[in-house]
Coordinates of C-alpha atoms and ligand atoms in Angstrom, one line a residue:
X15 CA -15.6 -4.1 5.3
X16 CA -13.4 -1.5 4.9
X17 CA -14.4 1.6 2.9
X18 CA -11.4 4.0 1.2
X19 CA -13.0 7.3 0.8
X20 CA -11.2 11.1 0.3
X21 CA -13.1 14.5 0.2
X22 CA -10.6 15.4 -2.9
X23 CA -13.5 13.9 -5.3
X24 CA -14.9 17.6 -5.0
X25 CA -12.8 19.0 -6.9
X26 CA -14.1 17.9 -9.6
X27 CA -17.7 19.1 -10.4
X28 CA -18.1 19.9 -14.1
X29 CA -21.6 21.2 -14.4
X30 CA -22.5 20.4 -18.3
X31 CA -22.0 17.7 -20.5
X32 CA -23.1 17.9 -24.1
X33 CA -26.4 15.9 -24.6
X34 CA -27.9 15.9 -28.2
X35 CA -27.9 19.6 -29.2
X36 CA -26.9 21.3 -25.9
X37 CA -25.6 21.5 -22.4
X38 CA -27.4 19.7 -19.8
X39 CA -26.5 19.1 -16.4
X40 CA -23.5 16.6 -15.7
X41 CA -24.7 13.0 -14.3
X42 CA -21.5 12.2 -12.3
X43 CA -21.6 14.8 -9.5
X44 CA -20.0 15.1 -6.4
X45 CA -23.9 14.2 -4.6
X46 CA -23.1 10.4 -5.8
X47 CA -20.5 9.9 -3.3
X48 CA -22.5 12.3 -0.5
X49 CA -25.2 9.5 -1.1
X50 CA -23.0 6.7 -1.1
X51 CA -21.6 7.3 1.8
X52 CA -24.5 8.8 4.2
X53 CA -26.1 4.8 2.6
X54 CA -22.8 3.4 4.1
X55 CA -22.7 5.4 7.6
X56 CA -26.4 4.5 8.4
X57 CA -26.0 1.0 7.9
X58 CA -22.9 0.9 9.9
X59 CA -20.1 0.3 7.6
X60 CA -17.9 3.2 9.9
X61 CA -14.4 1.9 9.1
X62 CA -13.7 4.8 6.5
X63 CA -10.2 5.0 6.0
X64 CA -8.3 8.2 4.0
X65 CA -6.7 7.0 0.7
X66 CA -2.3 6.9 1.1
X67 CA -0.5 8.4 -1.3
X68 CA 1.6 7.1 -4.3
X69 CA 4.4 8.5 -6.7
X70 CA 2.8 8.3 -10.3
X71 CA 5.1 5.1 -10.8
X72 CA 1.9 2.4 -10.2
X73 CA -0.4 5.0 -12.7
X74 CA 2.3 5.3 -15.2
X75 CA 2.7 1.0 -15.3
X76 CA -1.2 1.7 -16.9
X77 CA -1.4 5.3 -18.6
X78 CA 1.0 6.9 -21.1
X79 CA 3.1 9.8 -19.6
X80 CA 2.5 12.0 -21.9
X81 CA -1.3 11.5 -21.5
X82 CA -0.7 11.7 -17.8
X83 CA 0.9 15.4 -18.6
X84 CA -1.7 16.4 -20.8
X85 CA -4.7 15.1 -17.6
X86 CA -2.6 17.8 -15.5
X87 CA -1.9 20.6 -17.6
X88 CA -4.8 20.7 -20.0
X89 CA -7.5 22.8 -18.2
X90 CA -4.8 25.6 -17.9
X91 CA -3.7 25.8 -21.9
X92 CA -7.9 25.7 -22.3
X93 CA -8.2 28.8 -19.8
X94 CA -5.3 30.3 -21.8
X95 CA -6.5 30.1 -25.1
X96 CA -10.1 31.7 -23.8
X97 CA -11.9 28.4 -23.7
X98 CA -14.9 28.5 -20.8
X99 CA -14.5 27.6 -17.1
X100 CA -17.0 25.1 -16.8
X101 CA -14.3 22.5 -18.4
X102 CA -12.5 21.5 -21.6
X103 CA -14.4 19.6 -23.9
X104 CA -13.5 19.0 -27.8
X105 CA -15.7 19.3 -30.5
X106 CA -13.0 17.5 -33.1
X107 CA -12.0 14.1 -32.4
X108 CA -8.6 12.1 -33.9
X109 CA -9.6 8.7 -35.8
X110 CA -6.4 7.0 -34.2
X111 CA -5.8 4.8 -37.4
X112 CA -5.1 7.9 -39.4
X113 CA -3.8 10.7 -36.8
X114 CA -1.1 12.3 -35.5
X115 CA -1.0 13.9 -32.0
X116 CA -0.6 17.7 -32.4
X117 CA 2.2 19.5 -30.9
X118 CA 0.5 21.9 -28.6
X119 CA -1.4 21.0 -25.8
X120 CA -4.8 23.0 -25.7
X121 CA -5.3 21.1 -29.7
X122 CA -4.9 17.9 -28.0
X123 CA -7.9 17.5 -26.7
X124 CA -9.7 15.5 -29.4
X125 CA -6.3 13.5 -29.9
X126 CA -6.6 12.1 -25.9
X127 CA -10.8 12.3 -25.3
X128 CA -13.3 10.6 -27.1
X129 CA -16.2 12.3 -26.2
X130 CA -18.2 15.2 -25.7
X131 CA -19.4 14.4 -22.1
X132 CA -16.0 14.1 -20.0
X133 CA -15.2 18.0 -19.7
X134 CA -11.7 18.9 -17.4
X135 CA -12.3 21.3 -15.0
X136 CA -9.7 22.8 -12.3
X137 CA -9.9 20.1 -10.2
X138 CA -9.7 17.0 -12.3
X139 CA -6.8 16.1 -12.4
X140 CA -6.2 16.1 -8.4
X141 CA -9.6 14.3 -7.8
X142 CA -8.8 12.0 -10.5
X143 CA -5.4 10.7 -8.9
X144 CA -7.0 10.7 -5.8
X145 CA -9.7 8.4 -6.9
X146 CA -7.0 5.9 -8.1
X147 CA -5.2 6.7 -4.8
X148 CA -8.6 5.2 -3.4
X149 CA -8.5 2.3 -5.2
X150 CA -4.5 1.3 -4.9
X151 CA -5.3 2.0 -1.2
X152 CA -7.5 -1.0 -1.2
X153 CA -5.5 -2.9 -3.5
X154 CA -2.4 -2.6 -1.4
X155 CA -5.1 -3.4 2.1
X156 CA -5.7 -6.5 0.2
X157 CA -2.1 -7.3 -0.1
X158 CA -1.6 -6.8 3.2
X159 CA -4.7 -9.4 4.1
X160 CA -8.2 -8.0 4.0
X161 CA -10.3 -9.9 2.5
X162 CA -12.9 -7.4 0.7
X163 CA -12.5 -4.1 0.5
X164 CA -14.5 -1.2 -0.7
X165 CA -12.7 1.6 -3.0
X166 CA -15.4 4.9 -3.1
X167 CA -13.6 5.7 -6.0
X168 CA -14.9 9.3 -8.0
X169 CA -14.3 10.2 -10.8
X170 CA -15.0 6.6 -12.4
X171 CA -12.8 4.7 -14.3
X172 CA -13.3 1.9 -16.4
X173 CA -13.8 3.6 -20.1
X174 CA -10.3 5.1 -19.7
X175 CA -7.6 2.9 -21.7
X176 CA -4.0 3.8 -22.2
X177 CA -4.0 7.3 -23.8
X178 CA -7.6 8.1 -24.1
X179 CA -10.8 8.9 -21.8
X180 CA -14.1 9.4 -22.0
X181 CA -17.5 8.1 -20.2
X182 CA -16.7 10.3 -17.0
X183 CA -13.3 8.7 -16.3
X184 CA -9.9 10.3 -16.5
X185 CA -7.7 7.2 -14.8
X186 CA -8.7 3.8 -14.8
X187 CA -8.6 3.0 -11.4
X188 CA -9.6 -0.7 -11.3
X189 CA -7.2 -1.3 -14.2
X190 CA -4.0 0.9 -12.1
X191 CA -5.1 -1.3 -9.3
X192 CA -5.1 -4.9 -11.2
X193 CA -1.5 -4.0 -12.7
X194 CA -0.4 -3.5 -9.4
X195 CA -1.9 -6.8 -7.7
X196 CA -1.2 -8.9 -11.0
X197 CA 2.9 -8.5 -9.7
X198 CA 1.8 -10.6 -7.1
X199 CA -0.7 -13.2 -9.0
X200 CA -3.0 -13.4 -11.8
X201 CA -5.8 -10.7 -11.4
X202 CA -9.4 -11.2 -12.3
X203 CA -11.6 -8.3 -13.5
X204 CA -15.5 -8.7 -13.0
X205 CA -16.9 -5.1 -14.4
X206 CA -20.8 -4.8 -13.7
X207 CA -21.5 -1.6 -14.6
X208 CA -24.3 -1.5 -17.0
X209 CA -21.9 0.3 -19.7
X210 CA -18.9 -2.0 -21.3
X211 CA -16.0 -1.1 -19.6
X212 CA -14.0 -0.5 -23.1
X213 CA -10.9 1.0 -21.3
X214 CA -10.3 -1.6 -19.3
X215 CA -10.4 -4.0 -21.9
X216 CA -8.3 -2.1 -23.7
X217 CA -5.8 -1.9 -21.2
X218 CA -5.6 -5.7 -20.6
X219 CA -6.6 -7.1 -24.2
X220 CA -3.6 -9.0 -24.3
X221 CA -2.9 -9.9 -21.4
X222 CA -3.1 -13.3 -19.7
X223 CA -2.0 -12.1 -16.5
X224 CA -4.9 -10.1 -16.1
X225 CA -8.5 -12.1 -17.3
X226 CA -11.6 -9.3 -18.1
X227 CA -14.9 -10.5 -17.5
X228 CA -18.3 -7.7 -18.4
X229 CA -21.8 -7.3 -18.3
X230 CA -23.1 -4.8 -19.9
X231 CA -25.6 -3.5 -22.3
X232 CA -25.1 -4.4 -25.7
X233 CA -23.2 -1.4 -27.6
X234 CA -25.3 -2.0 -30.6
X235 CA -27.7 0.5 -28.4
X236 CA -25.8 2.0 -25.8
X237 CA -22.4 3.7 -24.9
X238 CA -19.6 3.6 -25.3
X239 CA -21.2 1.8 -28.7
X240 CA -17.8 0.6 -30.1
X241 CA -16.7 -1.9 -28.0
X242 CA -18.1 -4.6 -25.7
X243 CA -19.4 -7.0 -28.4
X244 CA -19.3 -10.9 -27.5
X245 CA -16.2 -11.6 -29.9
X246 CA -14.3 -9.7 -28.7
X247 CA -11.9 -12.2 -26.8
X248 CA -8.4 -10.9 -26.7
X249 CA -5.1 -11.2 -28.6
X250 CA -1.8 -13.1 -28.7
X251 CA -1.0 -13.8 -25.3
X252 CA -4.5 -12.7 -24.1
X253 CA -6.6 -14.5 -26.8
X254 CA -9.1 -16.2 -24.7
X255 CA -8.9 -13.9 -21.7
X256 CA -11.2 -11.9 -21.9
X257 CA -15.0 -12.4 -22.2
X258 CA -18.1 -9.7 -23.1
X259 CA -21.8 -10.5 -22.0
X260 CA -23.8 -7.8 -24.2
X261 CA -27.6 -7.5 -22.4
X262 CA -30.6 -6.8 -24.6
X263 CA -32.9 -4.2 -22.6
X264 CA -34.9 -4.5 -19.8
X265 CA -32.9 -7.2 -18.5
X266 CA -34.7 -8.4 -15.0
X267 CA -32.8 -10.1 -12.1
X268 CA -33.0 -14.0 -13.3
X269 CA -32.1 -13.4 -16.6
X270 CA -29.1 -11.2 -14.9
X271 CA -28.2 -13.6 -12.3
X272 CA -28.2 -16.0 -15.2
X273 CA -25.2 -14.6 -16.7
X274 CA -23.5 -13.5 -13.8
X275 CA -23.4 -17.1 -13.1
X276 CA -21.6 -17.8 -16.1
X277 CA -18.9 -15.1 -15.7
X278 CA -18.4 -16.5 -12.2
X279 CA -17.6 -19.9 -13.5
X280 CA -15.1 -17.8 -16.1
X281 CA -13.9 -16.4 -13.0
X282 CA -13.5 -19.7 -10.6
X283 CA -11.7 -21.5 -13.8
X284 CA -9.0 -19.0 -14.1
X285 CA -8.9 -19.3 -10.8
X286 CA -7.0 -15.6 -9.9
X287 CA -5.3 -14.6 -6.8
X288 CA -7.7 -11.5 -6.8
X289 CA -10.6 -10.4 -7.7
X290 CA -11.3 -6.9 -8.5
X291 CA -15.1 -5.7 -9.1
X292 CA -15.6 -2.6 -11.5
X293 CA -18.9 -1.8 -9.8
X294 CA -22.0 -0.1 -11.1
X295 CA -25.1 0.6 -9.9
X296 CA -26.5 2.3 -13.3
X297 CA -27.4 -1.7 -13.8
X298 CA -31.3 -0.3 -11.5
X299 CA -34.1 -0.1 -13.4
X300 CA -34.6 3.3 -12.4
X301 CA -31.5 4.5 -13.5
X302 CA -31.3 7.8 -16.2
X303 CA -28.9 6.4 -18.3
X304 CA -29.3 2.6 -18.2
X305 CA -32.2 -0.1 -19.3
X306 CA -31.7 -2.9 -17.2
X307 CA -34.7 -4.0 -15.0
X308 CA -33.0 -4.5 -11.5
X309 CA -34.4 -3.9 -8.3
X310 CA -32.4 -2.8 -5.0
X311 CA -32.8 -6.5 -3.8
X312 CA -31.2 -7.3 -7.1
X313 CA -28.1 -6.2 -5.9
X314 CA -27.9 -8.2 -2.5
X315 CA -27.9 -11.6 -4.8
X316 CA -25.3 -10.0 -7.2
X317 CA -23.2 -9.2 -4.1
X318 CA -23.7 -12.9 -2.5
X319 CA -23.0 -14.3 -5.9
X320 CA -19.5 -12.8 -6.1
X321 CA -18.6 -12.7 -2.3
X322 CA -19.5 -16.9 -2.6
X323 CA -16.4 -17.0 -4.9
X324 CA -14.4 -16.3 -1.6
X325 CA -11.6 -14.2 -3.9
X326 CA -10.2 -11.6 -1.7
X327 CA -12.1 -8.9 -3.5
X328 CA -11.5 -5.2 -4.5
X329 CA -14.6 -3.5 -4.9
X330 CA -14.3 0.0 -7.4
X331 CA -17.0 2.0 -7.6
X332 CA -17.9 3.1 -11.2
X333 CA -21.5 4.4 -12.2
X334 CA -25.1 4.6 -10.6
X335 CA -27.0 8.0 -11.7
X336 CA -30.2 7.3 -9.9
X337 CA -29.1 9.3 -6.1
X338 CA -32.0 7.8 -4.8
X339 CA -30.8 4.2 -5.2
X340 CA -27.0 4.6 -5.5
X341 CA -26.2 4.4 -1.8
X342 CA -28.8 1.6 -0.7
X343 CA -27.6 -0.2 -4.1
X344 CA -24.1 -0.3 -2.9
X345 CA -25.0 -0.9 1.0
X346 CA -26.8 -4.0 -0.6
X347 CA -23.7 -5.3 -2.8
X348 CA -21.3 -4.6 -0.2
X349 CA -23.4 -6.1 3.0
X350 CA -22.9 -9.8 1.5
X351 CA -19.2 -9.6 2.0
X352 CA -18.4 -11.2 5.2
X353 CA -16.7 -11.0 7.8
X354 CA -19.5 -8.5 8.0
X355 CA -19.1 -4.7 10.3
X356 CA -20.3 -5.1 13.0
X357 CA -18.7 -7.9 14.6
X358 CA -15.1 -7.3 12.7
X359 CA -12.5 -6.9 14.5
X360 CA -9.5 -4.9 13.5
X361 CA -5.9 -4.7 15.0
Ligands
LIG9 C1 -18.8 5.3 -15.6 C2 -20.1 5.4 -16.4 O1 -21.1 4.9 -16.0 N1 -20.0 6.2 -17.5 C3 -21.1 6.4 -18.3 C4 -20.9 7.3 -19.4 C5 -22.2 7.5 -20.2 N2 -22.1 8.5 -21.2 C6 -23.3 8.7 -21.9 C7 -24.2 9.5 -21.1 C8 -25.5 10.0 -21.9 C9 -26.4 10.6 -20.9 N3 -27.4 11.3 -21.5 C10 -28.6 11.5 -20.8 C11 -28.5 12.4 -19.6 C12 -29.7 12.3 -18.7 N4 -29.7 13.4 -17.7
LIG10 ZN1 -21.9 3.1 -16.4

């Protein structure tokens, strides 16, 4: 399987996020993708190919423009205005039912973010696009007839909807991708990371074009808390396309594989043209921010049991905090996909 990977992520290395009453040290670093891909290179998965580049036409088909211009030109009005170099993060934050965006840029910060843990630093914006690059890379590989491909995209992106981001992400990258592929047939979405992928459904919520199918831990406990509940099903044209599985904690591997059964059959009946996986590995039950119960072997039989649907399938990666576990749970996903690396043949 091919692997889309780009040093650019680097630029982008916030080093606090706010945490209860204070600063602690940011769980998306650069290290993640460092892991990921040593995990990758040892167990032979060598066909690492450099993103292409796009005009911001594919990105704007997903993302407001004038959120777009506010991702590239915020950490400069922040630096302007005296706010701190380790990134732009708002302490105020617009209730969207009731709000109006304000006219200049560094106050729009609480109008476009909606949390306290997704600072912009210098870099964000270019690692951001890049990590969408990554995964239109692979979209556009698919297109071309791959049949699984792997986007190492960083930052993450499924809590990013139209206008708004949070949970680490800036640009939804599996949802930029799916617009893209759904001009060519219906998309399906699978998103196993352990937290609800609310921008994502956002993004597609009525859409029947593209269907949205998570697993995740029930918001009732855990971020992003507001969305991600089981009734939530879609609207007008995408009433009934889209499906939430909220987990209780300390969810093991049958109970897991349970439901991921049952989203593959949601999958199989819509029957799309593509399959896209938001993938997560902050599902391991040694993961700092999740409460699932999975071990590494756990995510071998999630991999066969979405390869088996035989979809040609874009991996994005999304979370994993544990640096330990992160490359070997993705080697593990990723080695079920066949035709497998070794014997591929390419060209
Ligand atoms: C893409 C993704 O997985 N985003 C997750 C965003 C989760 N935000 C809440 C994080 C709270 C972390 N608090 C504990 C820090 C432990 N060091
Ligand atoms: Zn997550």
């Amino acid at each position: 399987m091919k692997i889309i990977h780009t040093e650019a992520h680097k630029l982008h290395a916030p080093q606090y996020e706010f945490n209860k009453d204070r600063m602690t040290p940011y769980s998306e670093s650069p290290t993640r993708v460092e892991k990921i891909l040593d995990a990758l290179q040892k167990s032979d998965f060598t066909q690492i190919i450099t993103p292409r580049q796009y005009p911001l036409e594919p990105i704007r088909a997903v993302h407001d423009a004038d959120y777009i211009y506010y991702l590239e030109n915020i950490y400069a009005a922040w630096i302007a205005e005296g706010g701190p170099e380790a990134g732009a993060i708002p302490h105020t934050f617009a209730l969207r039912t009731m709000s109006k965006r304000p006219e200049k840029l560094v106050n729009q910060i609480g109008y476009y973010c909606f949390d306290a843990q997704t600072p912009i630093v210098q870099g964000t914006y270019e690692a951001a696009l890049s990590s969408t690059y990554c995964a239109l890379t692979a979209a556009d590989m698919l297109l071309e007839g791959e049949s699984a491909v792997y986007a190492l995209c960083r930052p993450p992106g499924h809590h990013a909807g139209h206008d708004i981001y949070g949970g680490y992400c800036y640009l939804n990258n599996a949802a930029i991708a799916a617009a893209r592929l759904s001009r060519e047939a219906r998309v399906a979405i699978l998103d196993i990371d352990y937290h609800h992928g609310n921008g994502t459904q956002e993004i597609f919520y009525d859409s029947s074009r593209v269907l949205f199918v998570s697993i995740h831990a029930n918001p009732n406990r855990a971020y992003p808390f507001f969305s991600g509940f089981a009734d939530e099903h879609g609207v007008g044209a995408g009433s009934g396309f889209n499906h939430n599985f909220p987990l209780e904690a300390h969810v093991d591997e049958g109970r897991y594989l349970t439901v991921l059964v049952q989203a593959v059959e949601l999958i199989q009946q819509f029957d799309p043209g593509f399959l896209i996986v938001s993938f997560g590995v902050d599902t391991f039950r040694d993961d700092p921010l999740g409460d699932f119960d999975l071990s590494l072997e756990s995510f071998s039989h999630i991999g066969e049991r979405i390869a088996r649907m035989r979809f040609p399938t874009l991996l994005a990666q999304e979370g994993g905090y544990n640096l330990q576990a992160l490359g070997e749970g993705v080697v593990k996903a990723l080695s079920e996909f066949r035709p497998t690396r070794k014997t591929e043949v390419y060209e």
